[in-house]
Coordinates of N, CA and C and ligand atoms in Angstrom, one line a residue:
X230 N -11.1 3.3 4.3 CA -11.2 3.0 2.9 C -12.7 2.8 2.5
X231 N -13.3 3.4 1.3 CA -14.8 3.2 1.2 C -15.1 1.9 0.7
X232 N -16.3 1.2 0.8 CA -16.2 -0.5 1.0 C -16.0 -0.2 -1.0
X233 N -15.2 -1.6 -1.1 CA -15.1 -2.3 -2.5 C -16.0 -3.5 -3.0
X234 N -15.9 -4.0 -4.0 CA -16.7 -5.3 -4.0 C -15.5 -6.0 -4.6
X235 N -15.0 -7.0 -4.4 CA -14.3 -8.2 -4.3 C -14.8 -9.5 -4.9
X236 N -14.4 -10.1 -5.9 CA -14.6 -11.4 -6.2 C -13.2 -12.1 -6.1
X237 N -13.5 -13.6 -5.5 CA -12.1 -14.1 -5.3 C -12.7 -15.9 -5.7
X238 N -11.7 -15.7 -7.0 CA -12.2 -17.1 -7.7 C -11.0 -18.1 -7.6
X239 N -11.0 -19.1 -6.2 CA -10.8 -20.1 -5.7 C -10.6 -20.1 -4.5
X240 N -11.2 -20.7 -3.8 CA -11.4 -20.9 -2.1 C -10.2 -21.7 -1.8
X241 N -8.8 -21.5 -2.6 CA -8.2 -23.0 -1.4 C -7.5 -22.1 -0.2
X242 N -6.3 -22.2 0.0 CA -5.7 -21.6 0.9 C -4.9 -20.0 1.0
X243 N -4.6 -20.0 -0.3 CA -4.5 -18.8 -0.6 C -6.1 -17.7 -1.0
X244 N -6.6 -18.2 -1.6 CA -7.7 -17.7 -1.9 C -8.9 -17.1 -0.6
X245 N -8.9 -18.1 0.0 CA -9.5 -17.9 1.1 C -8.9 -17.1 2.2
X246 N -7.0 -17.1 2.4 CA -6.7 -15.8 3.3 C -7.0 -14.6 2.7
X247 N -7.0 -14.7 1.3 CA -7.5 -13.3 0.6 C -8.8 -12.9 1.0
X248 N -9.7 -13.8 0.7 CA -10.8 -13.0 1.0 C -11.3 -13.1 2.5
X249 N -10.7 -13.7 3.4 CA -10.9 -13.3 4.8 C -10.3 -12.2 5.3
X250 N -9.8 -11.9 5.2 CA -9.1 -10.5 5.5 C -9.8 -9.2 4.8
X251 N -10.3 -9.6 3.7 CA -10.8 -8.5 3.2 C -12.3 -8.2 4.0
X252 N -13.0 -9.5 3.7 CA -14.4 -9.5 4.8 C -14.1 -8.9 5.8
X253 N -13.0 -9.3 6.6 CA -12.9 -8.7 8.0 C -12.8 -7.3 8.1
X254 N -12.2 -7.1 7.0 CA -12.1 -5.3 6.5 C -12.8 -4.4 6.5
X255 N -14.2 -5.2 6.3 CA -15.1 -4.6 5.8 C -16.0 -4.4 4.7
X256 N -15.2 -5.7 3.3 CA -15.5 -4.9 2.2 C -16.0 -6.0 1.6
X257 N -17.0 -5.9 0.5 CA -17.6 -6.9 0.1 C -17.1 -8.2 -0.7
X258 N -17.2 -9.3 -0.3 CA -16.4 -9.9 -0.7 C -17.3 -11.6 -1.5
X259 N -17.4 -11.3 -2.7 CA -18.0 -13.0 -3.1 C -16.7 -13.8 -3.4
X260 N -16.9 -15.4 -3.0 CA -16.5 -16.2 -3.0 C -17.0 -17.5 -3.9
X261 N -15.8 -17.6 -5.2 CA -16.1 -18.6 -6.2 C -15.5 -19.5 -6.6
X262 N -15.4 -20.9 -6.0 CA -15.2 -22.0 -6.3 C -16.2 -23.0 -7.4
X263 N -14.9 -24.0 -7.7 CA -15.9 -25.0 -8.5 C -16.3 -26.1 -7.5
X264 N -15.7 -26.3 -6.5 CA -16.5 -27.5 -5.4 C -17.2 -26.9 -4.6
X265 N -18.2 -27.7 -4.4 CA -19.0 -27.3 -3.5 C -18.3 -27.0 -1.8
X266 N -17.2 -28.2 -1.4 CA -17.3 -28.7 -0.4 C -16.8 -26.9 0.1
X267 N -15.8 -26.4 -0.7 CA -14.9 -25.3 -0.3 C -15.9 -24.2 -0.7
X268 N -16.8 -24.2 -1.2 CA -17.6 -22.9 -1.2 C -18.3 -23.0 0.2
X269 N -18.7 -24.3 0.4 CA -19.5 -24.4 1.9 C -18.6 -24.0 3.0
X270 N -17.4 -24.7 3.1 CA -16.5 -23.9 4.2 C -16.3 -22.5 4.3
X271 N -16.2 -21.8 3.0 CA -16.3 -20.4 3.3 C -17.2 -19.6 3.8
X272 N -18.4 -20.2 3.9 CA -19.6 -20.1 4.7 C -19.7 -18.4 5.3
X273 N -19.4 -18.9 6.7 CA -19.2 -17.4 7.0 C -17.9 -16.3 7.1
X274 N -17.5 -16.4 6.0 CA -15.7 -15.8 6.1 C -15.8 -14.9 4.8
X275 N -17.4 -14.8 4.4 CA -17.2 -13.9 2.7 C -18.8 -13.6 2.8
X276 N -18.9 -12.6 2.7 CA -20.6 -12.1 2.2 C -21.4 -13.2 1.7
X277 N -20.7 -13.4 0.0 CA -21.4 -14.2 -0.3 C -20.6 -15.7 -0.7
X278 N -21.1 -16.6 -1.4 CA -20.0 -17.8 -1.9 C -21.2 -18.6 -3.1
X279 N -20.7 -18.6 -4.2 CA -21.1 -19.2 -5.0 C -20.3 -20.7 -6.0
X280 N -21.2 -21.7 -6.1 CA -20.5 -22.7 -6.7 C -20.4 -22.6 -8.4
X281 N -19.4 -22.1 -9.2 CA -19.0 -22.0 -10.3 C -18.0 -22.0 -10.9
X282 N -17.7 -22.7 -12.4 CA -16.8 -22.5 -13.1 C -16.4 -21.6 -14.0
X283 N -15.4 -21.0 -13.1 CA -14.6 -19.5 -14.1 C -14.3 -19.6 -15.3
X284 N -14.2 -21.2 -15.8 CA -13.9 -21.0 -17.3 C -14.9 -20.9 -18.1
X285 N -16.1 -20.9 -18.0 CA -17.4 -20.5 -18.3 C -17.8 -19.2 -18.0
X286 N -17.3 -18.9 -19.7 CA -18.2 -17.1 -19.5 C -19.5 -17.1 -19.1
X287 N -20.6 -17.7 -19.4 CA -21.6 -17.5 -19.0 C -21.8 -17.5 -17.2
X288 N -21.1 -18.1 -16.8 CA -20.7 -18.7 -15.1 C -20.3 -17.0 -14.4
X289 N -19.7 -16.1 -15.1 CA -18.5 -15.4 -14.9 C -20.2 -14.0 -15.1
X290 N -20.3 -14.7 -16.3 CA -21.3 -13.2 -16.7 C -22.7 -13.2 -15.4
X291 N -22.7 -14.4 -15.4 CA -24.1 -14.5 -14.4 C -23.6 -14.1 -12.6
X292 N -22.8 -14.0 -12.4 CA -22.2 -13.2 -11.2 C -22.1 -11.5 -11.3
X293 N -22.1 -11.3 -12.5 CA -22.1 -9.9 -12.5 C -20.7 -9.8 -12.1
X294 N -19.6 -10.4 -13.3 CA -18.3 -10.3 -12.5 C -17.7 -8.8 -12.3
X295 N -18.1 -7.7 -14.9 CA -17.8 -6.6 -14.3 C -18.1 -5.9 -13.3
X296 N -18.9 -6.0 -12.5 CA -19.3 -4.9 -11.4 C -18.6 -4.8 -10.2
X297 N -17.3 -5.9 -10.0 CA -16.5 -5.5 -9.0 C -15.2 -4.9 -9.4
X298 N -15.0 -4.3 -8.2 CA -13.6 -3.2 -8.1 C -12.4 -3.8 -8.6
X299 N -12.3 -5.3 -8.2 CA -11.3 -6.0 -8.3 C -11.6 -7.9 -8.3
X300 N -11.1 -8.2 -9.3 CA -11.4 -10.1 -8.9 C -9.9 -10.3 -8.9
X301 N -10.0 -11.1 -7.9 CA -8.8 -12.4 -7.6 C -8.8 -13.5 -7.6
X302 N -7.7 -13.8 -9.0 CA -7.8 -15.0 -9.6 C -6.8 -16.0 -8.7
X303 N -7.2 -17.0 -7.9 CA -6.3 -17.5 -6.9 C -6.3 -19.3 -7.1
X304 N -6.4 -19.3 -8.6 CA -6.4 -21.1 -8.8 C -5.0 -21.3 -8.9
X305 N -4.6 -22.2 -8.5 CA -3.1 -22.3 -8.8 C -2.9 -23.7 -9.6
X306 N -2.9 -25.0 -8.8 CA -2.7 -26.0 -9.8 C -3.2 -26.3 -11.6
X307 N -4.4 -25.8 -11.6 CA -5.1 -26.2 -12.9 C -4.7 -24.8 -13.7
X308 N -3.2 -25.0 -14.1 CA -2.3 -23.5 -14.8 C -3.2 -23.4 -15.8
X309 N -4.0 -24.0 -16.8 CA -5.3 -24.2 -17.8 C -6.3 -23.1 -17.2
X310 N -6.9 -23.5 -16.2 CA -7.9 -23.0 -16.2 C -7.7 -21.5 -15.5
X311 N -6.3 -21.2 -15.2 CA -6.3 -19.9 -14.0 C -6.0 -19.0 -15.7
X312 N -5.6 -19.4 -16.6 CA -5.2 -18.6 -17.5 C -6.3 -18.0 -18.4
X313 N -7.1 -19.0 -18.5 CA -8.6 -19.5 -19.3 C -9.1 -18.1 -18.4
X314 N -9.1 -18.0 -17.1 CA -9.8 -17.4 -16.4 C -9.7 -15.6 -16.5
X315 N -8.1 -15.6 -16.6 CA -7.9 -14.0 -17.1 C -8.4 -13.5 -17.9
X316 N -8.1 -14.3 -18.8 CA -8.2 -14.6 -20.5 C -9.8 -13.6 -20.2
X317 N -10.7 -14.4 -20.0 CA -12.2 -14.3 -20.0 C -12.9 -13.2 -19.2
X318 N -11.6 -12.9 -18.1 CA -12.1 -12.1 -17.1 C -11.8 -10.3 -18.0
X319 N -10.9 -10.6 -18.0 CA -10.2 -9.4 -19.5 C -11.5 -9.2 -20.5
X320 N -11.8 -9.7 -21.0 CA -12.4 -9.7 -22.2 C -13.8 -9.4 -21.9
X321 N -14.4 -10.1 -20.8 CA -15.9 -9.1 -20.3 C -15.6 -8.0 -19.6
X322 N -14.7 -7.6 -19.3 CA -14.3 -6.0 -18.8 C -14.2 -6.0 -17.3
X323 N -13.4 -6.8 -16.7 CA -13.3 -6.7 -15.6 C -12.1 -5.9 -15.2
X324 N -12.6 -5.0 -14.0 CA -11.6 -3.6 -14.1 C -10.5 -4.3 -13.4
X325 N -10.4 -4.5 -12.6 CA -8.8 -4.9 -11.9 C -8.8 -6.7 -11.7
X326 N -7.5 -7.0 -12.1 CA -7.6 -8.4 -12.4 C -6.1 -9.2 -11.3
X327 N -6.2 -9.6 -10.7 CA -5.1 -10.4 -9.5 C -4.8 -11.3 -9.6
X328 N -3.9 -11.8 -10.3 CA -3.5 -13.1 -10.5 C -2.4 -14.3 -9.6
X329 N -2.5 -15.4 -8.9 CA -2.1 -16.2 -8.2 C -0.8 -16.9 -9.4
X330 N 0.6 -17.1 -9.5 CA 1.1 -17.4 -10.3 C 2.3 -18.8 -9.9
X331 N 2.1 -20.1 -10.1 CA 3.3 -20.9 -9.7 C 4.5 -20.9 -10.0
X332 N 4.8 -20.3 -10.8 CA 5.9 -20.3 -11.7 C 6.3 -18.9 -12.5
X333 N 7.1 -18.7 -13.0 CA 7.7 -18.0 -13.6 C 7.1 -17.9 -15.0
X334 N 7.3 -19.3 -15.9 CA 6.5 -19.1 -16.8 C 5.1 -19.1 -16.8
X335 N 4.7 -18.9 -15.9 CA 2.4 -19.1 -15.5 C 2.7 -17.5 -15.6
X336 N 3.6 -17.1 -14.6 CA 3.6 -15.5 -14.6 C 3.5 -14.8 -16.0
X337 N 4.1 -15.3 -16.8 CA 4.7 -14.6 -18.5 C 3.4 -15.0 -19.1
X338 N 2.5 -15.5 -18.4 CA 1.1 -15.8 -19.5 C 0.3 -15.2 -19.1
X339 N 0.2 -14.9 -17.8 CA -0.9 -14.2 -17.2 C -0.8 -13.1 -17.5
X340 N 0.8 -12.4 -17.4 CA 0.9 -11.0 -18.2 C 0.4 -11.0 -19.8
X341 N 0.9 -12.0 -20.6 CA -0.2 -12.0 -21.3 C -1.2 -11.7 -22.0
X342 N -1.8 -12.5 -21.5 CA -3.7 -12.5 -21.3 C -3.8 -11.3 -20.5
X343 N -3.6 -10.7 -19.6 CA -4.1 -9.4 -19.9 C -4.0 -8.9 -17.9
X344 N -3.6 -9.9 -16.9 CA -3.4 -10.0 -15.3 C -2.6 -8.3 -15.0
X345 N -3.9 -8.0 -14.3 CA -3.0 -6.2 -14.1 C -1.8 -6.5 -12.8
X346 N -2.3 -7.6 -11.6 CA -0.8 -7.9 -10.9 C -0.7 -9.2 -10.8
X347 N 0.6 -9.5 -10.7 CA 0.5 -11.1 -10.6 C 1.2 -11.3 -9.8
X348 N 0.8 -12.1 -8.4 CA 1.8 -12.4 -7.0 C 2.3 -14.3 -7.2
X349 N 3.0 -14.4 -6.8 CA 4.1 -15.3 -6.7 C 4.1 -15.7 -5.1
X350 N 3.0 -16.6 -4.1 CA 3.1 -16.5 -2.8 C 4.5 -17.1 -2.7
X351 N 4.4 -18.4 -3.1 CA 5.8 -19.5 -2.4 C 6.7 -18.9 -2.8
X352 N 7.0 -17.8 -4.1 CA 8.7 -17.2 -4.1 C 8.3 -16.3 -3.3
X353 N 7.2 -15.5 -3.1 CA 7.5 -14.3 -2.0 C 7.7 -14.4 -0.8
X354 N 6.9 -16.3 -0.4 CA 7.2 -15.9 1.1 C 8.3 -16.8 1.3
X355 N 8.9 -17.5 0.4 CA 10.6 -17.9 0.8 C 11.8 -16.5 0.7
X356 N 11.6 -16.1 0.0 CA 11.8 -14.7 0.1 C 12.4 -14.0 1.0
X357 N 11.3 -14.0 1.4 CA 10.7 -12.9 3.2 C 11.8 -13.9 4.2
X358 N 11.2 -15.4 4.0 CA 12.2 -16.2 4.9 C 13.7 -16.0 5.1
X359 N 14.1 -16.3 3.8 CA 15.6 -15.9 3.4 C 16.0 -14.7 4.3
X360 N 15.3 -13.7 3.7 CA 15.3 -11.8 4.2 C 15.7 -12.0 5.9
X361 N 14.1 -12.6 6.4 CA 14.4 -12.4 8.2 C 16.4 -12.9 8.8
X362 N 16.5 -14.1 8.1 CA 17.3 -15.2 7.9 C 18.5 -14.2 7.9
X363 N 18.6 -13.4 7.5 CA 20.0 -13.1 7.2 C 20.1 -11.6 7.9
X364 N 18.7 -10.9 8.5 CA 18.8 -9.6 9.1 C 17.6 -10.1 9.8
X365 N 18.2 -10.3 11.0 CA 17.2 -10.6 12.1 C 16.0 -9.3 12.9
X366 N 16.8 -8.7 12.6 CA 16.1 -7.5 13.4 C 15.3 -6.5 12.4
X367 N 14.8 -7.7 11.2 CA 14.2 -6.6 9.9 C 12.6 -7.5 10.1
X368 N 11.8 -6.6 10.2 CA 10.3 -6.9 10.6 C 9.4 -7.1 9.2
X369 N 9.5 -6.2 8.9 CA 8.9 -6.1 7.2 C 9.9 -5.1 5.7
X370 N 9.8 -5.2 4.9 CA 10.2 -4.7 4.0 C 9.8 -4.8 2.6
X371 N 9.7 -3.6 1.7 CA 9.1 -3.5 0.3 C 10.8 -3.3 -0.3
X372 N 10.8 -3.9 -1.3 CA 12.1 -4.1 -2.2 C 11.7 -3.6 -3.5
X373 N 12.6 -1.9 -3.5 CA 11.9 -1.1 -4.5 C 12.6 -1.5 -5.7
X374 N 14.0 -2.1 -6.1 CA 14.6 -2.4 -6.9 C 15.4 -3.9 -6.8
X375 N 16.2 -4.8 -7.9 CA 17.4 -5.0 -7.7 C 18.2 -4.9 -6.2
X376 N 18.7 -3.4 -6.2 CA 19.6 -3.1 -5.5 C 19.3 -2.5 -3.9
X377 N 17.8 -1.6 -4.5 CA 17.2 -1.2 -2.9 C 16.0 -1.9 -2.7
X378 N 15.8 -1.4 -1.1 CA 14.7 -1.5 -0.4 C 14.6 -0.3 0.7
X379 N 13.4 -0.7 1.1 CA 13.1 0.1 2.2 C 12.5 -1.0 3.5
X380 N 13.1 -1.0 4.3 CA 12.8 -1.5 5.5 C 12.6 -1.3 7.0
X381 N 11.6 -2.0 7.7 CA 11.1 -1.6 8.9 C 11.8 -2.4 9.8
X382 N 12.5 -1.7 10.7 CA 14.1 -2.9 11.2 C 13.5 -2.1 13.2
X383 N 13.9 -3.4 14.2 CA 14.1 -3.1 15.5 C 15.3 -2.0 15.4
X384 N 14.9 -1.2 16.6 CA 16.2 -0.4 16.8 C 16.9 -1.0 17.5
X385 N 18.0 -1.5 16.7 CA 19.0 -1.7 17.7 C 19.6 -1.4 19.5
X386 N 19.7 -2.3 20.5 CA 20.1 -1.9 21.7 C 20.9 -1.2 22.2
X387 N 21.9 -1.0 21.0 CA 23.2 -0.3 20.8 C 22.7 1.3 20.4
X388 N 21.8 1.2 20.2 CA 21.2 2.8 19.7 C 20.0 3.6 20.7
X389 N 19.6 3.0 21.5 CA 18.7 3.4 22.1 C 18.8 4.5 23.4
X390 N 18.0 5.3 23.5 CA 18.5 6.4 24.1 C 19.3 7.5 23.5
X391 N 20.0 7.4 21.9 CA 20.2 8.2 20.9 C 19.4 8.7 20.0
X392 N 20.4 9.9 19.7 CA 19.6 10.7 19.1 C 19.7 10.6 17.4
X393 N 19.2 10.4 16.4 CA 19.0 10.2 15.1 C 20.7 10.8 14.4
X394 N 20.6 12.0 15.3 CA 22.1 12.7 15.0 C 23.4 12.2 15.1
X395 N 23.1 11.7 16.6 CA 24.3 11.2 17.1 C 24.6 9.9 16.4
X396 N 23.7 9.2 15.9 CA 23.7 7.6 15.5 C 24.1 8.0 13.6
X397 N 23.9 9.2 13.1 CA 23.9 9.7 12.1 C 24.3 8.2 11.0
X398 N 23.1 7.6 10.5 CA 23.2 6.3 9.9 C 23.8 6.8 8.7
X399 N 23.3 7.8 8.1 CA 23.9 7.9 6.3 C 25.4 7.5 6.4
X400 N 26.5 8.5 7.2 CA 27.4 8.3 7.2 C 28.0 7.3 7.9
X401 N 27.3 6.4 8.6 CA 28.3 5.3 9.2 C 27.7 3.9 8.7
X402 N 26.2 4.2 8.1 CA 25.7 2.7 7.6 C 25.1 2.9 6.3
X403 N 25.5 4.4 5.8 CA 25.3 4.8 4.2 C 23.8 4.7 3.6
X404 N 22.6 4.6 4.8 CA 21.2 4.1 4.8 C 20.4 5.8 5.3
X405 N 19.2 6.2 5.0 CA 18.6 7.1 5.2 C 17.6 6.6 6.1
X406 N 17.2 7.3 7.5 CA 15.8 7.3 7.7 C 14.6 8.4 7.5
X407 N 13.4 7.3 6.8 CA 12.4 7.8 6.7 C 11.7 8.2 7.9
X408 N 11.4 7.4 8.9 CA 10.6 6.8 9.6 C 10.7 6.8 10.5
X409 N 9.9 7.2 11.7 CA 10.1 6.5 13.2 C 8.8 5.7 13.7
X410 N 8.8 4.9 14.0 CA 6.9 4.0 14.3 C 7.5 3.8 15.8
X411 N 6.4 4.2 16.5 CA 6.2 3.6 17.8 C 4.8 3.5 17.6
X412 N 4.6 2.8 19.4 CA 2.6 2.0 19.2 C 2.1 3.4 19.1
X413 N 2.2 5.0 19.6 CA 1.8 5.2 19.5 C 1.4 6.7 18.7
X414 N 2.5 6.4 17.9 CA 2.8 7.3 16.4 C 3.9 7.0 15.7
X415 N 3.4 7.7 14.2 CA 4.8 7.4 13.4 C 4.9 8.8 13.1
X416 N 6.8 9.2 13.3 CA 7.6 10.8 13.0 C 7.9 10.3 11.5
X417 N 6.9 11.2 10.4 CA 7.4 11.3 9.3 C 7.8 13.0 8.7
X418 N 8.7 13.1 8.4 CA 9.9 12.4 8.5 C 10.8 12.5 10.1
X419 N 11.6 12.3 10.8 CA 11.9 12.2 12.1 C 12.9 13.1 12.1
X420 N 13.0 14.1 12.7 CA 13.7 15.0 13.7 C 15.0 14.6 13.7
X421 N 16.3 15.3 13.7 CA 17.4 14.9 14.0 C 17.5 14.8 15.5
X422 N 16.7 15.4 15.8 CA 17.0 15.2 17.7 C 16.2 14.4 18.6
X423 N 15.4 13.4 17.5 CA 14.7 12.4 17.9 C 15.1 11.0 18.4
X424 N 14.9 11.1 19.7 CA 15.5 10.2 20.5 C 15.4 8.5 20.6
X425 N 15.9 7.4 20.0 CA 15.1 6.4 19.9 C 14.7 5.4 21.2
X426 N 13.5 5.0 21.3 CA 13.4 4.3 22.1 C 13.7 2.8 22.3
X427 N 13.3 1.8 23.2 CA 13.6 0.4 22.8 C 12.6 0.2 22.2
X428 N 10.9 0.5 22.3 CA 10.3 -0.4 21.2 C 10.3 0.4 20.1
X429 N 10.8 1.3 20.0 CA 10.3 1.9 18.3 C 11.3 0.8 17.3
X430 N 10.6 1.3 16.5 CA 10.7 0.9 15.0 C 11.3 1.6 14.4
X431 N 12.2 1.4 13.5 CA 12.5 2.4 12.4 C 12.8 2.1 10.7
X432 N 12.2 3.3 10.0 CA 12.0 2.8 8.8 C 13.2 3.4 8.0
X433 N 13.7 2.5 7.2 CA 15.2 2.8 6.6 C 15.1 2.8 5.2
X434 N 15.9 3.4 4.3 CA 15.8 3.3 2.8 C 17.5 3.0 2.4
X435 N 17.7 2.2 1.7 CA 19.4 2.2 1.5 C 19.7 0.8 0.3
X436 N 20.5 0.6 0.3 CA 21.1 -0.5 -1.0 C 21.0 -2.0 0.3
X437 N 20.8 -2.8 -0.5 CA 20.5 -4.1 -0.3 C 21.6 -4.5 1.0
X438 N 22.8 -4.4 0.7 CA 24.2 -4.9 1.5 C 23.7 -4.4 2.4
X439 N 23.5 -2.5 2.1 CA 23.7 -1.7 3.6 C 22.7 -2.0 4.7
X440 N 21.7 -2.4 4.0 CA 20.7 -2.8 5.2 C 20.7 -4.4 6.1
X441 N 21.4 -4.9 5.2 CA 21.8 -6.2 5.8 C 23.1 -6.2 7.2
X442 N 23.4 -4.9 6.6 CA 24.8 -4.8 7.8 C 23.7 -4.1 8.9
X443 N 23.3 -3.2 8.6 CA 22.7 -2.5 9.3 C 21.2 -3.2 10.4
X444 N 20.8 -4.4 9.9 CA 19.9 -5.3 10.4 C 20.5 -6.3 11.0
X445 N 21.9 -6.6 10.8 CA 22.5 -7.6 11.7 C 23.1 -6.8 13.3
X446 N 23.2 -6.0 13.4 CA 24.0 -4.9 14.6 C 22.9 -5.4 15.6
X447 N 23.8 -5.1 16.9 CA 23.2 -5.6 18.4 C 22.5 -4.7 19.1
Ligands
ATP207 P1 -3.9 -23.2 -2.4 O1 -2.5 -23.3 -2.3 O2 -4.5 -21.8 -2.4 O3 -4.7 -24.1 -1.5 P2 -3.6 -24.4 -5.0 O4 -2.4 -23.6 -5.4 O5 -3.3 -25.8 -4.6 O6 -4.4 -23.7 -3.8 P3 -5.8 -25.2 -6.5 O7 -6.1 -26.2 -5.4 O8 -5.5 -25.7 -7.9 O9 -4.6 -24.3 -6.1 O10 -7.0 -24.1 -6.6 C1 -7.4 -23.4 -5.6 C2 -9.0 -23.4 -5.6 O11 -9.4 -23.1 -6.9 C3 -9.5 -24.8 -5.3 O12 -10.4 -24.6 -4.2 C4 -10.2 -25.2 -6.6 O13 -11.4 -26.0 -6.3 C5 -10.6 -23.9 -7.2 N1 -10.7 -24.0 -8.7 C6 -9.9 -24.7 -9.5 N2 -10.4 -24.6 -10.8 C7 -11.5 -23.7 -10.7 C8 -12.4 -23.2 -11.7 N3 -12.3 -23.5 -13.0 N4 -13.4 -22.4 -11.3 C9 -13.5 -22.1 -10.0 N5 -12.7 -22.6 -9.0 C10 -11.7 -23.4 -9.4

């Protein structure tokens, strides 16, 4: 990916796995808090870090905020000032805008004011909990609707040494595979005569139930 420039305006715990990961990426990343103490800790985990208030256009303008690819707005408790912040961030022309959201209704404001995505951590990652909880053998998954998803599920022990054919999921678990991931490739799309192994992975597309049946099997 060619480097980006990244602003991420709140250092707390969220804010800061954001932009550590991104640094580690590679990609440029300033860091803007209003305490000092948390701009200091980010020290070396972000290009740069500066101490400012986002709800001060002038604060916002003096960073040269349009000039990044993307800002992430990651204040959560002060619902005031994370909104204040879109609000402002919109309006000097900042091209992509990421909004941190506690609630449902914080969400419906930030859309709003003008937030091009808005993530929800604590519903997403109870979520995810729930999800493992109930299909043990599901590693990751994007939930394209309501009703579907697509998920990355252990192959089953009961399957292994079969062939895609033989296991023929549509008709017995009403689920499609996309996907085969092992460490040391992924078969897109995978071969009917593709054999699975015990570490592979497999990536599945199907209705909600079906994958839950199909993630609970031995
Ligand atoms: P987390 O769960 O990510 O730790 P949180 O949801 O508890 O955070 P806050 O603590 O309210 O959210 O905010 C995260 C960070 O945003 C804090 O480090 C806080 O100092 C910073 N912050 C709050 N208001 C502003 C502001 N107006 N400008 C810049 N930074 C701010």
């Amino acid at each position: 990916m060619p480097k980006q420039g990244y602003a991420v305006i709140g250092l707390g715990r969220f804010g800061m796995s954001v932009a550590r990961k991104l640094y580690e990426a590679g990609q440029d990343v300033l860091g803007i808090d209003i305490k000092e103490a948390h701009v200091e800790d980010a020290g070396l985990s972000v290009t740069h870090a500066v101490v400012a208030d986002s709800t001060e256009e002038e604060a916002l303008k003096s960073v040269g905020i349009r000039n990044f690819d993307c800002v992430i707005v990651a204040i959560g408790d002060d619902m005031q000032a994370s909104i204040l912040t879109v609000l402002l961030l919109k309006e000097l022309g900042a091209k992509q805008v990421i909004a941190k959201a506690l609630s449902k209704r914080h969400g419906q404001v930030l859309n709003k004011v003008g937030a091009d995505w808005i993530v929800y951590p604590e519903r997403d990652m109870g979520e995810r909990v729930a999800h493992q909880l109930l299909s043990p053998n599901v590693l990751d998954f994007i939930e394209l609707s309501q009703q579907y998803s697509i998920e990355e599920v252990k192959i089953p022990v009961s399957m292994t040494g079969k062939s895609l054919r033989e296991v023929d999921l549509r008709a017995e678990y009403n689920i499609s595979a996309i996907a085969i991931v092992s460490d040391e490739d992924i078969i897109v799309p995978p071969s009917p005569d593709q054999i699975f192994h015990q570490e592979d992975r497999l990536v599945v597309i199907g209705h909600k139930e079906d994958l839950v049946e199909f993630g609970n099997i031995e």
